[in-house]
PDB file of C-alpha atoms in Angstrom:
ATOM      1  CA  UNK Y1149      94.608-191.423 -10.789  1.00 76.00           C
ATOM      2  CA  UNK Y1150      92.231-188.928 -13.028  1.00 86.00           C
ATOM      3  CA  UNK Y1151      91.423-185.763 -11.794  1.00 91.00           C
ATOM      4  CA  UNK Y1152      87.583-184.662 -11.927  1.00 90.00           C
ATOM      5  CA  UNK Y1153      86.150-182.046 -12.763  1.00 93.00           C
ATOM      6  CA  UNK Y1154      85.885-179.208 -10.976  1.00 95.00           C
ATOM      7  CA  UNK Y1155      85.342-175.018 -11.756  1.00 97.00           C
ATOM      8  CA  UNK Y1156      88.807-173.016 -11.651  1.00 97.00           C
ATOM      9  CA  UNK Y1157      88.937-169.415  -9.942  1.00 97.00           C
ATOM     10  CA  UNK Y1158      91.852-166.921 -10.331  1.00 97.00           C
ATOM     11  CA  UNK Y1159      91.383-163.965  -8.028  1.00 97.00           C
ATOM     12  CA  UNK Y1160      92.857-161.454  -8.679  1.00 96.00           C
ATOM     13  CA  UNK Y1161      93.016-160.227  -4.630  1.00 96.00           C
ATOM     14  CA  UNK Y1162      92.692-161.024  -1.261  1.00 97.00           C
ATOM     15  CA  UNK Y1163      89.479-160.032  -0.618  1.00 97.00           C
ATOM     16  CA  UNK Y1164      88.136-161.947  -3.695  1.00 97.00           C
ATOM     17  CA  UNK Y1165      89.922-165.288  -2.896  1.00 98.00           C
ATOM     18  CA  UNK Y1166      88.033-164.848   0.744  1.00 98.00           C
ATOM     19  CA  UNK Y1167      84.376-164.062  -1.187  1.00 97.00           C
ATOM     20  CA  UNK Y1168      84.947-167.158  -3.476  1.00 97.00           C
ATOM     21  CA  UNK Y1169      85.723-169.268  -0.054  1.00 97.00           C
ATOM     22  CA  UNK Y1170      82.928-168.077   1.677  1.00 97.00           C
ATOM     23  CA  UNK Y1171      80.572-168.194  -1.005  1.00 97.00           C
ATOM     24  CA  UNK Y1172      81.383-172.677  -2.038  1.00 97.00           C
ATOM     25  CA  UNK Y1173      82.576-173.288   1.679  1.00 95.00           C
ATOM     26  CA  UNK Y1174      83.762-176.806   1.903  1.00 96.00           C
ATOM     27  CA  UNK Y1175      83.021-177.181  -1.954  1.00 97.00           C
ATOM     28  CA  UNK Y1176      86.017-175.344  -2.800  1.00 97.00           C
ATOM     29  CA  UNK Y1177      90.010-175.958  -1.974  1.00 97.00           C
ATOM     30  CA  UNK Y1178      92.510-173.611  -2.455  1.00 97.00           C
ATOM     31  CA  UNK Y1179      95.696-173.850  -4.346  1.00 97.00           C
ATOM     32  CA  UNK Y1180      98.817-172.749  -3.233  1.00 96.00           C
ATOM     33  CA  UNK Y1181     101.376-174.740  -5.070  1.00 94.00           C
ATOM     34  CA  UNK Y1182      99.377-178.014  -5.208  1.00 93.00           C
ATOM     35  CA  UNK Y1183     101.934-180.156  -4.701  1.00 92.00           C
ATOM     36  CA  UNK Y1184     100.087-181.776  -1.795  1.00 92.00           C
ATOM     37  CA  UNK Y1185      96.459-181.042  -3.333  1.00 94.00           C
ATOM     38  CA  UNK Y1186      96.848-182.422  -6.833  1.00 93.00           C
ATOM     39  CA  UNK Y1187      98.137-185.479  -5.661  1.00 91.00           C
ATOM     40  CA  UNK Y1188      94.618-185.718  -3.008  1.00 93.00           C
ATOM     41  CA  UNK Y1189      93.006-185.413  -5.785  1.00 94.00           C
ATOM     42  CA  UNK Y1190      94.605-187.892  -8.174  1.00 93.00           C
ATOM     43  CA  UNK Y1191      93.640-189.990  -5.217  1.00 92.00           C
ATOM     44  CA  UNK Y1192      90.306-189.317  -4.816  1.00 92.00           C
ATOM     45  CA  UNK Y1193      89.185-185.881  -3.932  1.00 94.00           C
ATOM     46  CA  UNK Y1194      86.491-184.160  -5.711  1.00 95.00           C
ATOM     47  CA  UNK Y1195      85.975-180.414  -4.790  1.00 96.00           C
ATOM     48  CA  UNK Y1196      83.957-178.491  -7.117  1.00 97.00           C
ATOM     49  CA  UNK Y1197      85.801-176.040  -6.977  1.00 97.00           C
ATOM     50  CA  UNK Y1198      89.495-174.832  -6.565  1.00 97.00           C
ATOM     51  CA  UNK Y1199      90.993-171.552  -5.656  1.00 98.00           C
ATOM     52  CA  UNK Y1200      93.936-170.680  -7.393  1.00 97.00           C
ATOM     53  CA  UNK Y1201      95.878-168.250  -5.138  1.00 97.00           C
ATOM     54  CA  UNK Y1202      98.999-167.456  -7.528  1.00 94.00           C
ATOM     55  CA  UNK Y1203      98.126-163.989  -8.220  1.00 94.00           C
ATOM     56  CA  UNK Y1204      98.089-162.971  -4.544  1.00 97.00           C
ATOM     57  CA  UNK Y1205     101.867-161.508  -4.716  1.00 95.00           C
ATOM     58  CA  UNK Y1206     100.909-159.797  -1.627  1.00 94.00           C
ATOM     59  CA  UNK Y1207     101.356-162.792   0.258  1.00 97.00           C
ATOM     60  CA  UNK Y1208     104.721-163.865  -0.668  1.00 96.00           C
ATOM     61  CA  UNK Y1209     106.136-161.644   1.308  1.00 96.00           C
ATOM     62  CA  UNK Y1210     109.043-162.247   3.759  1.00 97.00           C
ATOM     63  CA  UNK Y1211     109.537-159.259   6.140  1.00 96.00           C
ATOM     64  CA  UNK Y1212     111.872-158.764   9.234  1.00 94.00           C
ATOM     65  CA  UNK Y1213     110.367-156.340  11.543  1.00 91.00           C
ATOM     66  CA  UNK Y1214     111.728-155.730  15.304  1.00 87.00           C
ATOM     67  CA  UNK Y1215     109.249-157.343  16.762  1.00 85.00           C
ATOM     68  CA  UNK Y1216     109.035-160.256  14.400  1.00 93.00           C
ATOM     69  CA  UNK Y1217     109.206-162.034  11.176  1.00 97.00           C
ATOM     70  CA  UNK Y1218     105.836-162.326   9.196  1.00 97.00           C
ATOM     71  CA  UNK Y1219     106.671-164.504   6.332  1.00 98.00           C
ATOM     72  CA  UNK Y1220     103.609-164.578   3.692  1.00 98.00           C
ATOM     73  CA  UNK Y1221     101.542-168.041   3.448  1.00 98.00           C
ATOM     74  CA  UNK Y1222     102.476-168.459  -0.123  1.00 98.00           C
ATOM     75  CA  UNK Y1223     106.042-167.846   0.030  1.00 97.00           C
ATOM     76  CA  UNK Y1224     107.902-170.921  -1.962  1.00 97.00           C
ATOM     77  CA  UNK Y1225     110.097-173.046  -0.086  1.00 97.00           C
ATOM     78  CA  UNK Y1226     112.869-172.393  -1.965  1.00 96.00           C
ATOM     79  CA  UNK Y1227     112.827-168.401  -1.449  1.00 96.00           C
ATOM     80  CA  UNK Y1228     112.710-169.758   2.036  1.00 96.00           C
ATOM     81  CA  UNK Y1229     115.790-171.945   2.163  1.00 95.00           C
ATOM     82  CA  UNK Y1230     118.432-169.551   0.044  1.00 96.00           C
ATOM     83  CA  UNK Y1231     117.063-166.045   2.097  1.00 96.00           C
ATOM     84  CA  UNK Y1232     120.392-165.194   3.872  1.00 96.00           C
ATOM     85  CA  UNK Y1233     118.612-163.269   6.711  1.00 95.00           C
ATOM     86  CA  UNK Y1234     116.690-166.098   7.781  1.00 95.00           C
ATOM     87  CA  UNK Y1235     119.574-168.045   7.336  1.00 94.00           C
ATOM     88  CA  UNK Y1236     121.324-166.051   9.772  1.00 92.00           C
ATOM     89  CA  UNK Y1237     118.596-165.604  12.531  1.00 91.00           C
ATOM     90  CA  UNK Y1238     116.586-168.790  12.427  1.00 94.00           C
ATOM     91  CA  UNK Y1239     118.557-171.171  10.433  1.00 94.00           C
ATOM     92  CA  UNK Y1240     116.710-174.375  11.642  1.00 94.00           C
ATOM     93  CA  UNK Y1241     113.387-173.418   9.640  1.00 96.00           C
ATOM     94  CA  UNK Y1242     115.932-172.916   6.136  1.00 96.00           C
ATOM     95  CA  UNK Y1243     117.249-175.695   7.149  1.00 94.00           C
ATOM     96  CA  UNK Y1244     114.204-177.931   7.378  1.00 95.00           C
ATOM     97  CA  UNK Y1245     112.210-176.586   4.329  1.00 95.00           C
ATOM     98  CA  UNK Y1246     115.581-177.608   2.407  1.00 94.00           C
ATOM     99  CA  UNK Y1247     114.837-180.539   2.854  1.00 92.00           C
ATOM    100  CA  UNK Y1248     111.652-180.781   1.223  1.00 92.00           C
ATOM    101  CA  UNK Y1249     110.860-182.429  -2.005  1.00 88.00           C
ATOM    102  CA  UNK Y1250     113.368-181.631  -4.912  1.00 89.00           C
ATOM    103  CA  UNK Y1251     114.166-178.213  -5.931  1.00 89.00           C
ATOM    104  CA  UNK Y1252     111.111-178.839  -8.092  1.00 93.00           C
ATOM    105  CA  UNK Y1253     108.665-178.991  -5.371  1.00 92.00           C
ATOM    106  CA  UNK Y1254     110.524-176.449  -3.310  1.00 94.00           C
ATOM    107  CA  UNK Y1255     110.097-174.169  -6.385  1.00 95.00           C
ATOM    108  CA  UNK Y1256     106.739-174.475  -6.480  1.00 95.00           C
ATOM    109  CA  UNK Y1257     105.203-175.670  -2.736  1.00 95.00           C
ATOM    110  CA  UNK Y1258     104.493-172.863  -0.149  1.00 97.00           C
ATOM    111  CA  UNK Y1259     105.139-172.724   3.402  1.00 97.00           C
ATOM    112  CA  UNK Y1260     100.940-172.177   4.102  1.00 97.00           C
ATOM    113  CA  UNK Y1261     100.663-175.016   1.749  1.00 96.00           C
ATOM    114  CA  UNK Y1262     103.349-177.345   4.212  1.00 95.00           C
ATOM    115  CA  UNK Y1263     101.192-176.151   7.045  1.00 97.00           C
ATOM    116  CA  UNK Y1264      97.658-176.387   6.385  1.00 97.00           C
ATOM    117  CA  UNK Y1265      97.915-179.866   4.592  1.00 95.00           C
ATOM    118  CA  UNK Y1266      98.436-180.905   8.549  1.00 95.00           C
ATOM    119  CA  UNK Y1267     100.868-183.396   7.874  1.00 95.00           C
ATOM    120  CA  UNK Y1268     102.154-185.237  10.890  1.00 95.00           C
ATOM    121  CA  UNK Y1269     105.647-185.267   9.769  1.00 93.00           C
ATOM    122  CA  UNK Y1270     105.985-182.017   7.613  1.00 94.00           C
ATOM    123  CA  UNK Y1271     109.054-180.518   8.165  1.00 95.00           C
ATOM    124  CA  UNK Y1272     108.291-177.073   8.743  1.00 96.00           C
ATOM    125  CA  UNK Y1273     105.755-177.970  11.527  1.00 97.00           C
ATOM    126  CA  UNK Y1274     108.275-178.689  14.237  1.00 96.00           C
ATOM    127  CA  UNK Y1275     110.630-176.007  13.667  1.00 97.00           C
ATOM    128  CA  UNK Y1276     107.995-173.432  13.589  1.00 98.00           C
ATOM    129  CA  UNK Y1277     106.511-175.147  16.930  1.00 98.00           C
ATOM    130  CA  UNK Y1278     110.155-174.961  18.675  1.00 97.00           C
ATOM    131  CA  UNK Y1279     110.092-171.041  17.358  1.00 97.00           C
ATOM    132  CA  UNK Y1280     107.153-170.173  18.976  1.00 96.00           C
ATOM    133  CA  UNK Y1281     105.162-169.423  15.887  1.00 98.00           C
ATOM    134  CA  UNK Y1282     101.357-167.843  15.043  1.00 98.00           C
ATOM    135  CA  UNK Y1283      98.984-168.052  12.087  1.00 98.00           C
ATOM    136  CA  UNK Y1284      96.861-165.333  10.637  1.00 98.00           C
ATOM    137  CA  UNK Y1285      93.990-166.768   9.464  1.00 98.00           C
ATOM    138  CA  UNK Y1286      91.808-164.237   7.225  1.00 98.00           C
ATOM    139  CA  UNK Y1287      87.656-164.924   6.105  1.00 97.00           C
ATOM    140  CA  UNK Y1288      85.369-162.224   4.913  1.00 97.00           C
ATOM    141  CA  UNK Y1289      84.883-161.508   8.608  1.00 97.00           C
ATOM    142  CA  UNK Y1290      88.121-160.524   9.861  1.00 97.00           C
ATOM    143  CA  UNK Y1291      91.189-161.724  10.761  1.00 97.00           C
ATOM    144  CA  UNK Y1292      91.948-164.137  13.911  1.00 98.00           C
ATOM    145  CA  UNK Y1293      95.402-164.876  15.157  1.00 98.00           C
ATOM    146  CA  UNK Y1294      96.453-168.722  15.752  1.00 98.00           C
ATOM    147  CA  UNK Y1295      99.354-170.234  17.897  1.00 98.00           C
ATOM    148  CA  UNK Y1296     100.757-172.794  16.005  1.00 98.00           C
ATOM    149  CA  UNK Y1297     100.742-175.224  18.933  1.00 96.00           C
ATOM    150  CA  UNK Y1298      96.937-174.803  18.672  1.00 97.00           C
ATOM    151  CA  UNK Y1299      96.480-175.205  15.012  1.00 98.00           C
ATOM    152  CA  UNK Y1300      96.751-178.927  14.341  1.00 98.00           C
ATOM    153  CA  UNK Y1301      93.956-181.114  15.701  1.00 97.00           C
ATOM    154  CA  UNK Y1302      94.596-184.863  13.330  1.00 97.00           C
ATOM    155  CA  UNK Y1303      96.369-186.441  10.650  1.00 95.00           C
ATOM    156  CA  UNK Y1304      94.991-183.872   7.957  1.00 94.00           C
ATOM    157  CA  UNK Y1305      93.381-181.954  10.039  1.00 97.00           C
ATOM    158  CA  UNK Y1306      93.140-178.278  11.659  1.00 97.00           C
ATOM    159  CA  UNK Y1307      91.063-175.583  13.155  1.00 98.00           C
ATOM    160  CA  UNK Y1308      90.921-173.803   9.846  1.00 98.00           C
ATOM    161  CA  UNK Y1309      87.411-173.307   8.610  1.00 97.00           C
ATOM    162  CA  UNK Y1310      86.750-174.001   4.920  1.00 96.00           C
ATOM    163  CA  UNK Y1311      86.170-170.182   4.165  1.00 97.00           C
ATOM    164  CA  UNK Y1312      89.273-169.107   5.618  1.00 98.00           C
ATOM    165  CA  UNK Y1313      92.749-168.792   4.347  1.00 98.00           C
ATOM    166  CA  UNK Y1314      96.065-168.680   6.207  1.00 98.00           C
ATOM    167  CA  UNK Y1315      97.786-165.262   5.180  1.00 98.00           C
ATOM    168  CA  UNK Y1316     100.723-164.888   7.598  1.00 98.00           C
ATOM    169  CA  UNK Y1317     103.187-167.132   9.549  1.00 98.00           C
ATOM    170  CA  UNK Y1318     104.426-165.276  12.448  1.00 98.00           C
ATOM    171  CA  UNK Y1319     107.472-165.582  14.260  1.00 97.00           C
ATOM    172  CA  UNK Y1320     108.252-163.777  17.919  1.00 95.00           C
ATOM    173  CA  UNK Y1321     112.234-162.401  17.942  1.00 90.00           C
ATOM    174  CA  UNK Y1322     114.509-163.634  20.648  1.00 85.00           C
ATOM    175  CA  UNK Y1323     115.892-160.591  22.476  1.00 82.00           C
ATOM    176  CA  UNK Y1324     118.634-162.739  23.855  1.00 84.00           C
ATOM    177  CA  UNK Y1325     121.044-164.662  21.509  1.00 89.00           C
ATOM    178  CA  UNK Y1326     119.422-168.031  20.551  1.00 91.00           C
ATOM    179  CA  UNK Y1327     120.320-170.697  17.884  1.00 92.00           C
ATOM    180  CA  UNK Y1328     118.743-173.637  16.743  1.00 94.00           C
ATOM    181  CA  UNK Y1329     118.892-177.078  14.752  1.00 95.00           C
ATOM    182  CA  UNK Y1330     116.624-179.025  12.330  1.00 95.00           C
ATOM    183  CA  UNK Y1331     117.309-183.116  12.213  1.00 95.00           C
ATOM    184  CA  UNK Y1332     115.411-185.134   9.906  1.00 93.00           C
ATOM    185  CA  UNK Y1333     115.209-189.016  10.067  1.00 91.00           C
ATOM    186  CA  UNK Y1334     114.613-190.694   6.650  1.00 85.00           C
ATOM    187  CA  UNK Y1335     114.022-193.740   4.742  1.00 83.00           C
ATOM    188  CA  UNK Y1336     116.292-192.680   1.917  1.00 77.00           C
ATOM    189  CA  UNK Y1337     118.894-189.841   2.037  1.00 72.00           C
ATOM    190  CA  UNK Y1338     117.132-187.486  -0.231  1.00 70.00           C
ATOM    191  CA  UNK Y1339     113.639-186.321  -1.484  1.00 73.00           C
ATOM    192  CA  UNK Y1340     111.493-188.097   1.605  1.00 76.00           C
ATOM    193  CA  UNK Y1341     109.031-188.068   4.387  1.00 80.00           C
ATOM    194  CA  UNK Y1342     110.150-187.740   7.790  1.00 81.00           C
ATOM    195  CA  UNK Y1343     110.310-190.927   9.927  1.00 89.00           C
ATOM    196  CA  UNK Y1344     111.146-188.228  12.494  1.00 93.00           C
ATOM    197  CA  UNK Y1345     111.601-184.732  12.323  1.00 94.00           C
ATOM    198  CA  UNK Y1346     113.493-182.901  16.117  1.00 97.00           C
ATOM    199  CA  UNK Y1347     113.668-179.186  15.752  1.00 97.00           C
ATOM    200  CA  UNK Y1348     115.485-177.713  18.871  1.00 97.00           C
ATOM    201  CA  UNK Y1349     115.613-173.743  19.869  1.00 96.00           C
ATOM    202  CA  UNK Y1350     117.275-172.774  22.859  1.00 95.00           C
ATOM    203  CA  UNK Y1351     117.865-168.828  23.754  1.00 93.00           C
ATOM    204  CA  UNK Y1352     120.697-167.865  26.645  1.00 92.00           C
ATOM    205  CA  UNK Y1353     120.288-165.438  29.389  1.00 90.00           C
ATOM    206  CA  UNK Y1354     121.382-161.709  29.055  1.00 87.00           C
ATOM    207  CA  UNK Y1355     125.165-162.977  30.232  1.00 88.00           C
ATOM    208  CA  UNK Y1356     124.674-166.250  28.248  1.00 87.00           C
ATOM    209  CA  UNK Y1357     125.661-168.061  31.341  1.00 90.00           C
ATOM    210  CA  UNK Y1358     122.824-170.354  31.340  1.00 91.00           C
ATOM    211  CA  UNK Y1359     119.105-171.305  29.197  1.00 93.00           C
ATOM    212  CA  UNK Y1360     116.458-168.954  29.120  1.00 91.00           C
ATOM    213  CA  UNK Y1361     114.062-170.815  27.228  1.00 93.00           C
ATOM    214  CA  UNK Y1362     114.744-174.269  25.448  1.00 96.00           C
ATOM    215  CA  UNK Y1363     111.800-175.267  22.772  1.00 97.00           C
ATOM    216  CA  UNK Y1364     111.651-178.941  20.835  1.00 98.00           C
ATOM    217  CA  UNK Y1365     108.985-179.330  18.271  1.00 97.00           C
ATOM    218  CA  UNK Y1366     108.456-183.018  16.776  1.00 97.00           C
ATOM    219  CA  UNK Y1367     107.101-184.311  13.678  1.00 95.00           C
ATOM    220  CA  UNK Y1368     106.475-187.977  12.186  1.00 93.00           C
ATOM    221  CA  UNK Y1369     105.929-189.520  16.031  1.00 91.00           C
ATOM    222  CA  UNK Y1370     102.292-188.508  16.693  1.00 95.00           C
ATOM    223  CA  UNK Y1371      98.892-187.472  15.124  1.00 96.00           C
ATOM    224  CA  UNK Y1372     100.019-184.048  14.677  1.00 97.00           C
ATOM    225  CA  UNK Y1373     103.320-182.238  15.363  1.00 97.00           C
ATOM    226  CA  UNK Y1374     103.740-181.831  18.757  1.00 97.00           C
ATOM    227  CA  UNK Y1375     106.280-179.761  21.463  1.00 97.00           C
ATOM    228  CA  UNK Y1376     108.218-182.150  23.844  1.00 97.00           C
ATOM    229  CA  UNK Y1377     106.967-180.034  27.081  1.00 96.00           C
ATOM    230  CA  UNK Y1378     108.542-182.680  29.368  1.00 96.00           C
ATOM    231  CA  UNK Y1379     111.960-182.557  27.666  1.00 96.00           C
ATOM    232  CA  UNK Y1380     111.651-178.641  27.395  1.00 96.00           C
ATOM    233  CA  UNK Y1381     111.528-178.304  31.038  1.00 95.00           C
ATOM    234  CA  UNK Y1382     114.287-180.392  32.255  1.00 94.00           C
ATOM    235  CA  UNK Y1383     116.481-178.480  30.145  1.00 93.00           C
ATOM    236  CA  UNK Y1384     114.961-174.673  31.280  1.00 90.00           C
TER     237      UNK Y1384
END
């Protein structure tokens, strides 16, 4: 359960984090919160070198623009969960990451950090599936935009390259009224893993007489999270 050695960076921007990547590769790891990376470590992980991202205020952002809602990669979970705006609009993504960890961990994990450690059953996976979400995923080369559906590829695992770093979590507007719902199925009734994880968004027509669109993103039943297509359709 030791942790070995390994050389600390703090940049102090963007652009720095992304030259420190770049320049170790898959020798490095960045740190967002480390609630997920610490432990991989305790367990066995040596990088040589870690990343601390904590400085980067620019992305803790959380901003709700007309034609979406770009919510910073290292936003804590628990800025996520109290925000009344996102409470009002997409409630079933404050209501999933509340139910993450303790208020410890929420204090200190990220929503980037939830995503890119590619859990199969983390909880902000499905809802941001059923939402419709995208990824900005910055390098020293650019910037390339990711559909969430397209992100996870394994247990752990992800189209992310080592030198790049997820920025931005991007979520399309409904221009019809919509509402949503987060269920999580647990071992114990607090501070646990998902056994199974149902996030369910479903936007009306203009006259709200019938479904528009109808999106289900599940966690904790396959490799990666996954969108229940079949489902999805009967319902639209």
């Amino acid at each position: 359960m030791r942790i070995s050695g390994f050389e600390y960076h703090a940049p102090a921007s963007l652009s720095e984090a992304l030259g420190v990547l770049d320049q170790y590769g898959p020798e490095a790891k960045p740190l967002a919160g480390g609630t997920d990376l610490l432990l991989d470590m305790k367990h066995g992980l040596k990088p040589k070198h870690v990343v601390g991202l904590g400085g980067l205020e620019q992305l803790k952002g959380i901003a709700l623009e007309d034609s979406g809602i770009r919510i910073g990669a290292l936003c804590p979970l628990s800025r996520l969960a109290e925000h009344k705006e996102l409470q009002a609009c997409i409630p079933l993504l404050t209501d999933a990451v509340s139910l993450i960890g303790s208020w410890q961990i929420r204090n200190v994990g990220t929503l980037g950090g939830n995503i890119c450690h590619a859990s199969p059953a983390a909880d902000s996976a499905g809802p941001l599936l059923a939402l419709g979400a995208s990824l900005e995923l910055a390098s020293t080369n650019g910037t390339r935009l990711v559909a969430l559906s397209e992100f996870f590829t394994g247990p752990g695992q992800s189209v992310r390259q080592p030198e790049e770093l997820l920025t931005t979590v991007v979520i399309p507007r409904s221009q019809t009224k919509a509402a949503g719902r987060y269920l999580k199925l647990m071992r114990k009734k607090a501070v646990d893993l998902a056994l199974l994880g149902v996030a369910v968004q479903i936007s009306l027509n203009e006259d709200q007489t019938a479904i528009q669109c109808a999106a289900i993103g599940l966690g904790g039943l396959a490799p990666t999270p996954i969108r229940a297509r079949e489902a999805e359709a009967l319902l639209n």
